[in-house]
Amino acid sequence: MDQSFIQAYDKGLKKIDYMKRTLTGFPHITKNAQWLINQNGHWTGGFWTGQLWLDALETGDEDLKKEAKQWAMRLKCRMDDCTTHDQGFIFGPSCVLGYRITKDPEFLPLIHAGAENMLRQYVPETGLIQAWADSGYEGISIVDTVMNLPILWISGERLDDPIRKEICVGVARNIQKYAVRKDYSTYHVVKWDTEFRISGDTHQGYSAESCWSRGQAWALYGFANLYRYTGMEEFFDTAVRLAEYYWGHLNEDKLPAWDFTFQNNQEMPIDASAASIAASGMALIAELFYIKNNKEAADLWGSRADAILYAETEKCLYKDLERYGLIEHAVVDYPHGSGIDESAEYGDYYYMEGLYRRKYKDVWRVQKLLY
Ligand code: GLY
């Protein structure tokens, strides 16, 4: 195990411990270096719970497992929430991870509710899942949805329900068809009109035709994870090509501009949360190449994940327990002026998850517990 990752992981656990003692609700993003919190978990509550599970896995602390379960159970208030596609984010690192660690059946209804909520937002005319129910966002799906689809597969496997699994695969294929461009960059948004004519666009990226770096990170991780669940080679092939695009468009220091249009433009902020997601996604790709007996590719993607994690550890890991989250220099939504050069709960979670994958890579080659 790499010593610098062990130290970084321990430093991360200290921040989680501090947050656990001081937070009164789920942390979402920071504003002026302080967490904005909410009581229902927004779309990021699963990540905070997931961080507690990673902590419990490291320490084996039974009290911490109880605390992680209490946070996960607070997400019961989302079991009937059909206003967002973010069901995998909400119920994955919280309840799927919690169930796999504890085998406690109390997690199962939340997992199935998340899948049910995805089904209720499925738009059969397009074969896609509506992203948000808010007015003004009609007819929109986003590339990030690939991260949420495994909740459908997991629920389908447990209930022996082929429909959930078919919709998971069908939506993944359609995101692949409509959001992934020929050069393996991605559209953030796939939208349709009243006659279901489909086109690409953006919501959080610079422009319709640009490549929003966090969307690319969600896509590379999401398709690799979909391969892990479905065994479908087309998803793995797409994941690797998306990861190649991401790697080829990084700034010189291996951190991404918030949109790849601004590669190496020092006047534009980086998005460290994209770095966290991409690092853990590349570590997953390395794990998958390893079980495919391709050690050379496994080593290549492992070394790329490590390079990103080193860069983040050096430039983005917190300096002060009381300010920001664990990872600084994230951009939440540049075009709408939200969370610029702040922390975001997903940036924190995936940094720890990426370190966890690489820290234990020689012990458990494939991290089966993770969502
Ligand atoms: N839609 C999730 C994100 O902002 O990355």
mmCIF file of C-alpha atoms and ligand atoms in Angstrom:
data_model
loop_
_atom_site.group_PDB
_atom_site.id
_atom_site.type_symbol
_atom_site.label_atom_id
_atom_site.label_comp_id
_atom_site.label_asym_id
_atom_site.label_seq_id
_atom_site.Cartn_x
_atom_site.Cartn_y
_atom_site.Cartn_z
ATOM 1 C CA MET A 1 0.000 0.000 0.000
ATOM 2 C CA ASP A 2 1.207 3.456 -0.872
ATOM 3 C CA GLN A 3 2.232 5.386 2.267
ATOM 4 C CA SER A 4 1.102 8.757 0.923
ATOM 5 C CA PHE A 5 -2.383 7.338 0.263
ATOM 6 C CA ILE A 6 -2.512 5.897 3.787
ATOM 7 C CA GLN A 7 -1.666 9.337 5.191
ATOM 8 C CA ALA A 8 -4.159 11.098 2.920
ATOM 9 C CA TYR A 9 -6.885 8.626 3.850
ATOM 10 C CA ASP A 10 -6.201 9.158 7.574
ATOM 11 C CA LYS A 11 -6.350 12.916 7.050
ATOM 12 C CA GLY A 12 -9.670 12.461 5.252
ATOM 13 C CA LEU A 13 -11.035 10.415 8.162
ATOM 14 C CA LYS A 14 -10.108 13.237 10.549
ATOM 15 C CA LYS A 15 -12.185 15.666 8.513
ATOM 16 C CA ILE A 16 -15.115 13.236 8.439
ATOM 17 C CA ASP A 17 -14.858 12.897 12.212
ATOM 18 C CA TYR A 18 -14.884 16.691 12.600
ATOM 19 C CA MET A 19 -17.885 17.016 10.270
ATOM 20 C CA LYS A 20 -19.722 14.248 12.128
ATOM 21 C CA ARG A 21 -19.349 16.138 15.405
ATOM 22 C CA THR A 22 -20.383 19.531 14.048
ATOM 23 C CA LEU A 23 -23.006 18.973 11.339
ATOM 24 C CA THR A 24 -26.728 19.079 12.109
ATOM 25 C CA GLY A 25 -27.882 17.888 8.681
ATOM 26 C CA PHE A 26 -26.553 16.444 5.435
ATOM 27 C CA PRO A 27 -23.670 18.476 3.952
ATOM 28 C CA HIS A 28 -24.292 19.446 0.317
ATOM 29 C CA ILE A 29 -21.830 22.059 -0.986
ATOM 30 C CA THR A 30 -19.914 24.855 0.717
ATOM 31 C CA LYS A 31 -20.581 28.566 0.386
ATOM 32 C CA ASN A 32 -17.860 30.926 1.593
ATOM 33 C CA ALA A 33 -16.045 27.822 2.912
ATOM 34 C CA GLN A 34 -18.928 26.674 5.159
ATOM 35 C CA TRP A 35 -21.243 23.724 4.464
ATOM 36 C CA LEU A 36 -24.766 24.356 3.283
ATOM 37 C CA ILE A 37 -26.752 21.613 4.968
ATOM 38 C CA ASN A 38 -30.250 20.211 4.539
ATOM 39 C CA GLN A 39 -32.400 17.714 6.374
ATOM 40 C CA ASN A 40 -33.566 15.506 3.503
ATOM 41 C CA GLY A 41 -30.200 14.821 1.874
ATOM 42 C CA HIS A 42 -30.825 16.838 -1.328
ATOM 43 C CA TRP A 43 -29.202 14.690 -4.077
ATOM 44 C CA THR A 44 -25.941 14.317 -2.144
ATOM 45 C CA GLY A 45 -27.045 12.724 1.168
ATOM 46 C CA GLY A 46 -25.902 9.307 -0.015
ATOM 47 C CA PHE A 47 -22.320 10.538 -0.328
ATOM 48 C CA TRP A 48 -22.123 11.776 3.264
ATOM 49 C CA THR A 49 -23.506 8.427 4.479
ATOM 50 C CA GLY A 50 -21.064 6.650 2.159
ATOM 51 C CA GLN A 51 -18.158 8.499 3.740
ATOM 52 C CA LEU A 52 -19.274 7.218 7.140
ATOM 53 C CA TRP A 53 -19.407 3.660 5.768
ATOM 54 C CA LEU A 54 -15.872 4.034 4.366
ATOM 55 C CA ASP A 55 -14.802 5.221 7.821
ATOM 56 C CA ALA A 56 -16.563 2.244 9.472
ATOM 57 C CA LEU A 57 -14.934 -0.156 7.003
ATOM 58 C CA GLU A 58 -11.511 1.197 7.898
ATOM 59 C CA THR A 59 -11.963 1.146 11.670
ATOM 60 C CA GLY A 60 -14.465 -1.714 12.035
ATOM 61 C CA ASP A 61 -16.134 0.492 14.662
ATOM 62 C CA GLU A 62 -19.608 -0.879 15.450
ATOM 63 C CA ASP A 63 -20.846 2.461 16.863
ATOM 64 C CA LEU A 64 -19.867 4.141 13.613
ATOM 65 C CA LYS A 65 -21.841 1.527 11.659
ATOM 66 C CA LYS A 66 -24.892 2.347 13.821
ATOM 67 C CA GLU A 67 -24.389 6.049 13.145
ATOM 68 C CA ALA A 68 -24.016 5.450 9.384
ATOM 69 C CA LYS A 69 -27.235 3.425 9.447
ATOM 70 C CA GLN A 70 -29.053 6.253 11.279
ATOM 71 C CA TRP A 71 -27.990 8.712 8.566
ATOM 72 C CA ALA A 72 -29.049 6.253 5.845
ATOM 73 C CA MET A 73 -32.460 5.813 7.485
ATOM 74 C CA ARG A 74 -32.971 9.586 7.431
ATOM 75 C CA LEU A 75 -33.210 9.134 3.664
ATOM 76 C CA LYS A 76 -36.507 7.263 4.114
ATOM 77 C CA CYS A 77 -38.165 10.644 3.523
ATOM 78 C CA ARG A 78 -36.999 10.317 -0.124
ATOM 79 C CA MET A 79 -38.607 6.933 -0.773
ATOM 80 C CA ASP A 80 -41.499 8.477 -2.694
ATOM 81 C CA ASP A 81 -39.551 11.279 -4.349
ATOM 82 C CA CYS A 82 -40.015 11.181 -8.115
ATOM 83 C CA THR A 83 -38.688 14.672 -8.753
ATOM 84 C CA THR A 84 -35.120 13.607 -9.566
ATOM 85 C CA HIS A 85 -33.200 10.916 -11.427
ATOM 86 C CA ASP A 86 -30.554 10.958 -8.660
ATOM 87 C CA GLN A 87 -31.845 7.775 -7.018
ATOM 88 C CA GLY A 88 -28.537 5.902 -7.268
ATOM 89 C CA PHE A 89 -26.669 8.810 -5.709
ATOM 90 C CA ILE A 90 -29.199 9.018 -2.870
ATOM 91 C CA PHE A 91 -29.614 5.303 -2.115
ATOM 92 C CA GLY A 92 -26.358 3.777 -3.486
ATOM 93 C CA PRO A 93 -23.433 4.787 -1.240
ATOM 94 C CA SER A 94 -25.888 4.952 1.702
ATOM 95 C CA CYS A 95 -28.103 1.850 1.463
ATOM 96 C CA VAL A 96 -26.435 -0.471 -1.084
ATOM 97 C CA LEU A 97 -23.068 -0.052 0.633
ATOM 98 C CA GLY A 98 -24.748 -0.260 4.055
ATOM 99 C CA TYR A 99 -26.562 -3.460 3.081
ATOM 100 C CA ARG A 100 -23.418 -5.073 1.697
ATOM 101 C CA ILE A 101 -21.461 -4.244 4.855
ATOM 102 C CA THR A 102 -24.115 -5.194 7.416
ATOM 103 C CA LYS A 103 -26.585 -7.503 5.568
ATOM 104 C CA ASP A 104 -29.278 -5.604 7.480
ATOM 105 C CA PRO A 105 -32.594 -6.073 5.569
ATOM 106 C CA GLU A 106 -33.831 -2.647 6.688
ATOM 107 C CA PHE A 107 -31.849 -1.151 3.798
ATOM 108 C CA LEU A 108 -33.659 -3.140 1.128
ATOM 109 C CA PRO A 109 -36.962 -1.192 0.939
ATOM 110 C CA LEU A 110 -34.994 2.031 0.357
ATOM 111 C CA ILE A 111 -33.000 0.430 -2.467
ATOM 112 C CA HIS A 112 -36.163 -0.850 -4.157
ATOM 113 C CA ALA A 113 -37.882 2.528 -3.662
ATOM 114 C CA GLY A 114 -34.972 4.226 -5.450
ATOM 115 C CA ALA A 115 -35.394 1.823 -8.383
ATOM 116 C CA GLU A 116 -39.157 2.354 -8.391
ATOM 117 C CA ASN A 117 -38.639 6.131 -8.504
ATOM 118 C CA MET A 118 -36.355 5.702 -11.531
ATOM 119 C CA LEU A 119 -39.023 3.644 -13.291
ATOM 120 C CA ARG A 120 -41.635 6.306 -12.623
ATOM 121 C CA GLN A 121 -39.474 8.874 -14.409
ATOM 122 C CA TYR A 122 -38.821 6.656 -17.436
ATOM 123 C CA VAL A 123 -40.033 8.182 -20.701
ATOM 124 C CA PRO A 124 -40.804 5.241 -23.030
ATOM 125 C CA GLU A 125 -41.017 7.428 -26.166
ATOM 126 C CA THR A 126 -37.312 8.256 -25.788
ATOM 127 C CA GLY A 127 -36.055 5.302 -23.768
ATOM 128 C CA LEU A 128 -34.489 7.812 -21.356
ATOM 129 C CA ILE A 129 -35.099 8.927 -17.776
ATOM 130 C CA GLN A 130 -36.271 12.465 -17.105
ATOM 131 C CA ALA A 131 -33.614 14.260 -15.025
ATOM 132 C CA TRP A 132 -35.658 16.707 -12.978
ATOM 133 C CA ALA A 133 -39.350 17.459 -12.445
ATOM 134 C CA ASP A 134 -38.874 21.233 -11.955
ATOM 135 C CA SER A 135 -40.754 23.500 -14.275
ATOM 136 C CA GLY A 136 -38.555 24.618 -17.173
ATOM 137 C CA TYR A 137 -36.693 21.295 -17.286
ATOM 138 C CA GLU A 138 -39.282 19.293 -19.224
ATOM 139 C CA GLY A 139 -37.883 16.913 -21.831
ATOM 140 C CA ILE A 140 -34.383 16.688 -20.382
ATOM 141 C CA SER A 141 -32.150 13.769 -19.538
ATOM 142 C CA ILE A 142 -28.495 14.121 -18.479
ATOM 143 C CA VAL A 143 -25.370 12.042 -18.897
ATOM 144 C CA ASP A 144 -24.996 11.839 -15.084
ATOM 145 C CA THR A 145 -27.905 9.352 -15.078
ATOM 146 C CA VAL A 146 -25.502 6.527 -15.938
ATOM 147 C CA MET A 147 -24.325 6.698 -12.320
ATOM 148 C CA ASN A 148 -27.881 6.150 -11.085
ATOM 149 C CA LEU A 149 -28.771 3.185 -13.299
ATOM 150 C CA PRO A 150 -27.122 0.429 -11.188
ATOM 151 C CA ILE A 151 -29.820 0.897 -8.525
ATOM 152 C CA LEU A 152 -32.279 -0.459 -11.123
ATOM 153 C CA TRP A 153 -30.047 -3.452 -11.854
ATOM 154 C CA ILE A 154 -29.400 -4.225 -8.176
ATOM 155 C CA SER A 155 -33.092 -4.020 -7.328
ATOM 156 C CA GLY A 156 -33.994 -6.079 -10.423
ATOM 157 C CA GLU A 157 -31.531 -8.823 -9.429
ATOM 158 C CA ARG A 158 -32.884 -9.032 -5.878
ATOM 159 C CA LEU A 159 -36.543 -9.018 -6.966
ATOM 160 C CA ASP A 160 -35.854 -11.234 -9.981
ATOM 161 C CA ASP A 161 -37.534 -8.533 -12.075
ATOM 162 C CA PRO A 162 -36.277 -8.537 -15.689
ATOM 163 C CA ILE A 163 -38.064 -5.235 -16.461
ATOM 164 C CA ARG A 164 -35.834 -3.245 -14.094
ATOM 165 C CA LYS A 165 -32.733 -4.774 -15.647
ATOM 166 C CA GLU A 166 -33.994 -4.265 -19.215
ATOM 167 C CA ILE A 167 -34.749 -0.606 -18.549
ATOM 168 C CA CYS A 168 -31.332 -0.155 -16.936
ATOM 169 C CA VAL A 169 -29.611 -1.551 -20.047
ATOM 170 C CA GLY A 170 -31.933 0.231 -22.498
ATOM 171 C CA VAL A 171 -31.430 3.651 -20.900
ATOM 172 C CA ALA A 172 -27.658 3.096 -20.727
ATOM 173 C CA ARG A 173 -27.623 2.266 -24.435
ATOM 174 C CA ASN A 174 -29.626 5.374 -25.259
ATOM 175 C CA ILE A 175 -27.341 7.618 -23.205
ATOM 176 C CA GLN A 176 -24.465 5.999 -25.064
ATOM 177 C CA LYS A 177 -26.215 6.700 -28.360
ATOM 178 C CA TYR A 178 -27.273 10.299 -27.712
ATOM 179 C CA ALA A 179 -24.839 11.761 -25.152
ATOM 180 C CA VAL A 180 -21.532 10.227 -26.292
ATOM 181 C CA ARG A 181 -20.063 11.976 -29.331
ATOM 182 C CA LYS A 182 -17.936 10.337 -32.034
ATOM 183 C CA ASP A 183 -14.732 11.595 -30.365
ATOM 184 C CA TYR A 184 -15.934 10.190 -26.998
ATOM 185 C CA SER A 185 -16.526 13.566 -25.417
ATOM 186 C CA THR A 186 -20.036 13.980 -24.010
ATOM 187 C CA TYR A 187 -23.074 16.183 -24.135
ATOM 188 C CA HIS A 188 -24.228 17.010 -20.633
ATOM 189 C CA VAL A 189 -27.889 17.209 -21.651
ATOM 190 C CA VAL A 190 -29.954 15.129 -24.052
ATOM 191 C CA LYS A 191 -33.229 16.911 -24.679
ATOM 192 C CA TRP A 192 -36.318 16.217 -26.713
ATOM 193 C CA ASP A 193 -39.144 18.308 -28.098
ATOM 194 C CA THR A 194 -42.879 17.607 -28.031
ATOM 195 C CA GLU A 195 -42.437 15.238 -30.977
ATOM 196 C CA PHE A 196 -39.573 13.458 -29.189
ATOM 197 C CA ARG A 197 -36.905 14.718 -31.571
ATOM 198 C CA ILE A 198 -33.625 14.413 -29.690
ATOM 199 C CA SER A 199 -30.630 16.787 -29.576
ATOM 200 C CA GLY A 200 -27.598 17.486 -27.373
ATOM 201 C CA ASP A 201 -27.226 20.494 -25.072
ATOM 202 C CA THR A 202 -25.695 21.513 -21.765
ATOM 203 C CA HIS A 203 -26.833 22.720 -18.368
ATOM 204 C CA GLN A 204 -23.626 23.016 -16.336
ATOM 205 C CA GLY A 205 -21.083 23.085 -19.153
ATOM 206 C CA TYR A 206 -19.782 26.043 -21.182
ATOM 207 C CA SER A 207 -21.818 25.405 -24.324
ATOM 208 C CA ALA A 208 -23.942 22.770 -26.033
ATOM 209 C CA GLU A 209 -20.956 21.460 -27.997
ATOM 210 C CA SER A 210 -18.326 21.749 -25.254
ATOM 211 C CA CYS A 211 -17.378 18.963 -22.854
ATOM 212 C CA TRP A 212 -18.230 19.607 -19.198
ATOM 213 C CA SER A 213 -15.473 17.844 -17.269
ATOM 214 C CA ARG A 214 -17.661 16.499 -14.452
ATOM 215 C CA GLY A 215 -20.153 15.095 -16.945
ATOM 216 C CA GLN A 216 -17.276 13.285 -18.658
ATOM 217 C CA ALA A 217 -16.144 11.939 -15.264
ATOM 218 C CA TRP A 218 -19.659 10.692 -14.410
ATOM 219 C CA ALA A 219 -19.833 9.033 -17.831
ATOM 220 C CA LEU A 220 -16.505 7.187 -17.655
ATOM 221 C CA TYR A 221 -17.205 5.931 -14.138
ATOM 222 C CA GLY A 222 -20.856 5.162 -14.903
ATOM 223 C CA PHE A 223 -20.229 3.051 -18.002
ATOM 224 C CA ALA A 224 -17.420 1.125 -16.254
ATOM 225 C CA ASN A 225 -19.805 0.399 -13.384
ATOM 226 C CA LEU A 226 -22.560 -0.641 -15.790
ATOM 227 C CA TYR A 227 -20.135 -3.161 -17.302
ATOM 228 C CA ARG A 228 -19.356 -4.422 -13.810
ATOM 229 C CA TYR A 229 -23.057 -5.146 -13.217
ATOM 230 C CA THR A 230 -24.223 -6.235 -16.665
ATOM 231 C CA GLY A 231 -21.065 -7.815 -18.105
ATOM 232 C CA MET A 232 -21.800 -6.006 -21.399
ATOM 233 C CA GLU A 233 -18.519 -5.348 -23.219
ATOM 234 C CA GLU A 234 -19.929 -2.379 -25.170
ATOM 235 C CA PHE A 235 -20.208 -0.447 -21.892
ATOM 236 C CA PHE A 236 -16.631 -1.232 -20.909
ATOM 237 C CA ASP A 237 -15.346 -0.210 -24.339
ATOM 238 C CA THR A 238 -17.238 3.089 -24.050
ATOM 239 C CA ALA A 239 -15.928 3.661 -20.513
ATOM 240 C CA VAL A 240 -12.306 3.238 -21.583
ATOM 241 C CA ARG A 241 -12.695 5.557 -24.572
ATOM 242 C CA LEU A 242 -14.401 8.194 -22.398
ATOM 243 C CA ALA A 243 -11.572 7.854 -19.891
ATOM 244 C CA GLU A 244 -8.999 8.300 -22.688
ATOM 245 C CA TYR A 245 -10.724 11.532 -23.718
ATOM 246 C CA TYR A 246 -10.771 12.763 -20.118
ATOM 247 C CA TRP A 247 -7.089 11.892 -19.593
ATOM 248 C CA GLY A 248 -6.096 13.564 -22.860
ATOM 249 C CA HIS A 249 -7.773 16.853 -21.954
ATOM 250 C CA LEU A 250 -6.428 17.407 -18.447
ATOM 251 C CA ASN A 251 -4.437 20.449 -17.466
ATOM 252 C CA GLU A 252 -0.688 19.867 -17.185
ATOM 253 C CA ASP A 253 -1.046 19.194 -13.443
ATOM 254 C CA LYS A 254 -3.580 16.351 -14.079
ATOM 255 C CA LEU A 255 -6.520 18.360 -12.713
ATOM 256 C CA PRO A 256 -9.354 19.345 -15.073
ATOM 257 C CA ALA A 257 -10.621 22.777 -16.051
ATOM 258 C CA TRP A 258 -14.329 22.920 -15.097
ATOM 259 C CA ASP A 259 -15.071 22.587 -18.819
ATOM 260 C CA PHE A 260 -12.445 21.124 -21.164
ATOM 261 C CA THR A 261 -12.835 24.172 -23.430
ATOM 262 C CA PHE A 262 -10.558 25.869 -20.881
ATOM 263 C CA GLN A 263 -7.804 23.255 -20.754
ATOM 264 C CA ASN A 264 -4.658 24.878 -19.259
ATOM 265 C CA ASN A 265 -6.394 28.261 -19.034
ATOM 266 C CA GLN A 266 -5.157 29.526 -15.657
ATOM 267 C CA GLU A 267 -7.906 32.158 -15.519
ATOM 268 C CA MET A 268 -10.579 29.492 -15.299
ATOM 269 C CA PRO A 269 -11.068 27.399 -12.155
ATOM 270 C CA ILE A 270 -10.482 23.681 -12.012
ATOM 271 C CA ASP A 271 -13.195 21.304 -10.830
ATOM 272 C CA ALA A 272 -11.598 19.054 -8.219
ATOM 273 C CA SER A 273 -14.858 17.125 -7.789
ATOM 274 C CA ALA A 274 -14.524 15.927 -11.399
ATOM 275 C CA ALA A 275 -10.976 14.834 -10.526
ATOM 276 C CA SER A 276 -12.250 12.739 -7.585
ATOM 277 C CA ILE A 277 -14.930 11.016 -9.681
ATOM 278 C CA ALA A 278 -12.548 10.362 -12.581
ATOM 279 C CA ALA A 279 -9.818 9.004 -10.279
ATOM 280 C CA SER A 280 -12.179 6.514 -8.652
ATOM 281 C CA GLY A 281 -13.639 5.644 -12.079
ATOM 282 C CA MET A 282 -10.167 4.993 -13.525
ATOM 283 C CA ALA A 283 -9.304 2.893 -10.457
ATOM 284 C CA LEU A 284 -12.474 0.885 -11.193
ATOM 285 C CA ILE A 285 -11.394 0.492 -14.837
ATOM 286 C CA ALA A 286 -8.030 -0.796 -13.541
ATOM 287 C CA GLU A 287 -9.821 -3.326 -11.309
ATOM 288 C CA LEU A 288 -11.947 -4.504 -14.223
ATOM 289 C CA PHE A 289 -8.940 -4.871 -16.546
ATOM 290 C CA TYR A 290 -7.268 -6.893 -13.820
ATOM 291 C CA ILE A 291 -10.111 -9.404 -13.645
ATOM 292 C CA LYS A 292 -10.046 -9.538 -17.462
ATOM 293 C CA ASN A 293 -6.403 -10.685 -17.059
ATOM 294 C CA ASN A 294 -5.061 -7.594 -18.831
ATOM 295 C CA LYS A 295 -2.404 -6.617 -16.315
ATOM 296 C CA GLU A 296 -0.756 -4.060 -18.596
ATOM 297 C CA ALA A 297 -3.980 -2.058 -19.001
ATOM 298 C CA ALA A 298 -4.789 -2.515 -15.318
ATOM 299 C CA ASP A 299 -1.420 -1.010 -14.391
ATOM 300 C CA LEU A 300 -1.836 1.851 -16.874
ATOM 301 C CA TRP A 301 -5.262 2.907 -15.548
ATOM 302 C CA GLY A 302 -4.180 2.340 -11.961
ATOM 303 C CA SER A 303 -1.204 4.639 -12.493
ATOM 304 C CA ARG A 304 -3.463 7.291 -14.052
ATOM 305 C CA ALA A 305 -5.864 7.090 -11.101
ATOM 306 C CA ASP A 306 -2.871 7.432 -8.774
ATOM 307 C CA ALA A 307 -1.531 10.466 -10.656
ATOM 308 C CA ILE A 308 -4.870 12.257 -10.260
ATOM 309 C CA LEU A 309 -5.130 11.314 -6.577
ATOM 310 C CA TYR A 310 -1.561 12.558 -5.976
ATOM 311 C CA ALA A 311 -2.382 15.860 -7.699
ATOM 312 C CA GLU A 312 -5.553 16.284 -5.634
ATOM 313 C CA THR A 313 -3.759 15.372 -2.414
ATOM 314 C CA GLU A 314 -1.120 17.997 -3.108
ATOM 315 C CA LYS A 315 -3.349 20.836 -4.314
ATOM 316 C CA CYS A 316 -6.892 20.236 -3.058
ATOM 317 C CA LEU A 317 -6.840 18.297 0.223
ATOM 318 C CA TYR A 318 -8.103 20.547 3.028
ATOM 319 C CA LYS A 319 -5.755 22.716 5.087
ATOM 320 C CA ASP A 320 -8.162 23.707 7.855
ATOM 321 C CA LEU A 321 -10.643 21.449 9.687
ATOM 322 C CA GLU A 322 -13.156 24.270 10.092
ATOM 323 C CA ARG A 323 -13.196 25.572 6.531
ATOM 324 C CA TYR A 324 -14.444 23.845 3.366
ATOM 325 C CA GLY A 325 -14.954 20.094 3.120
ATOM 326 C CA LEU A 326 -12.279 17.532 2.515
ATOM 327 C CA ILE A 327 -11.523 18.541 -1.085
ATOM 328 C CA GLU A 328 -11.240 22.200 -2.048
ATOM 329 C CA HIS A 329 -11.398 23.823 -5.508
ATOM 330 C CA ALA A 330 -14.575 22.196 -6.792
ATOM 331 C CA VAL A 331 -16.924 23.993 -9.168
ATOM 332 C CA VAL A 332 -20.579 23.081 -8.733
ATOM 333 C CA ASP A 333 -22.198 25.030 -11.563
ATOM 334 C CA TYR A 334 -20.106 27.750 -13.209
ATOM 335 C CA PRO A 335 -22.706 29.033 -15.714
ATOM 336 C CA HIS A 336 -25.242 29.594 -12.934
ATOM 337 C CA GLY A 337 -22.659 31.045 -10.523
ATOM 338 C CA SER A 338 -23.044 28.308 -7.896
ATOM 339 C CA GLY A 339 -20.235 26.835 -5.805
ATOM 340 C CA ILE A 340 -17.252 28.247 -7.671
ATOM 341 C CA ASP A 341 -13.973 27.248 -5.987
ATOM 342 C CA GLU A 342 -15.775 25.593 -3.088
ATOM 343 C CA SER A 343 -16.243 22.025 -1.796
ATOM 344 C CA ALA A 344 -18.952 19.589 -2.859
ATOM 345 C CA GLU A 345 -19.969 16.424 -1.039
ATOM 346 C CA TYR A 346 -19.397 14.268 -4.151
ATOM 347 C CA GLY A 347 -15.845 15.621 -4.520
ATOM 348 C CA ASP A 348 -15.152 14.506 -0.959
ATOM 349 C CA TYR A 349 -16.798 11.077 -1.254
ATOM 350 C CA TYR A 350 -15.176 10.012 -4.523
ATOM 351 C CA TYR A 351 -11.742 11.182 -3.393
ATOM 352 C CA MET A 352 -12.027 8.861 -0.372
ATOM 353 C CA GLU A 353 -13.501 6.098 -2.516
ATOM 354 C CA GLY A 354 -10.676 6.434 -5.058
ATOM 355 C CA LEU A 355 -8.068 6.296 -2.283
ATOM 356 C CA TYR A 356 -9.858 3.285 -0.801
ATOM 357 C CA ARG A 357 -9.748 1.450 -4.139
ATOM 358 C CA ARG A 358 -6.035 2.164 -4.616
ATOM 359 C CA LYS A 359 -5.043 1.675 -0.981
ATOM 360 C CA TYR A 360 -6.437 -1.867 -0.976
ATOM 361 C CA LYS A 361 -5.814 -2.745 -4.606
ATOM 362 C CA ASP A 362 -3.483 -5.610 -3.730
ATOM 363 C CA VAL A 363 -5.805 -7.029 -1.123
ATOM 364 C CA TRP A 364 -9.213 -6.975 -2.782
ATOM 365 C CA ARG A 365 -8.729 -6.467 -6.498
ATOM 366 C CA VAL A 366 -12.365 -5.709 -7.125
ATOM 367 C CA GLN A 367 -14.159 -3.659 -4.528
ATOM 368 C CA LYS A 368 -17.391 -5.604 -4.494
ATOM 369 C CA LEU A 369 -18.868 -3.731 -1.541
ATOM 370 C CA LEU A 370 -18.986 -0.353 -3.272
ATOM 371 C CA TYR A 371 -22.104 0.837 -5.075
HETATM 372 N N1 GLY B 1 -25.888 16.679 -11.647
HETATM 373 C C1 GLY B 1 -24.909 16.407 -10.724
HETATM 374 C C2 GLY B 1 -23.739 17.276 -10.792
HETATM 375 O O1 GLY B 1 -23.854 18.478 -10.605
HETATM 376 O O2 GLY B 1 -22.683 16.765 -11.032
#
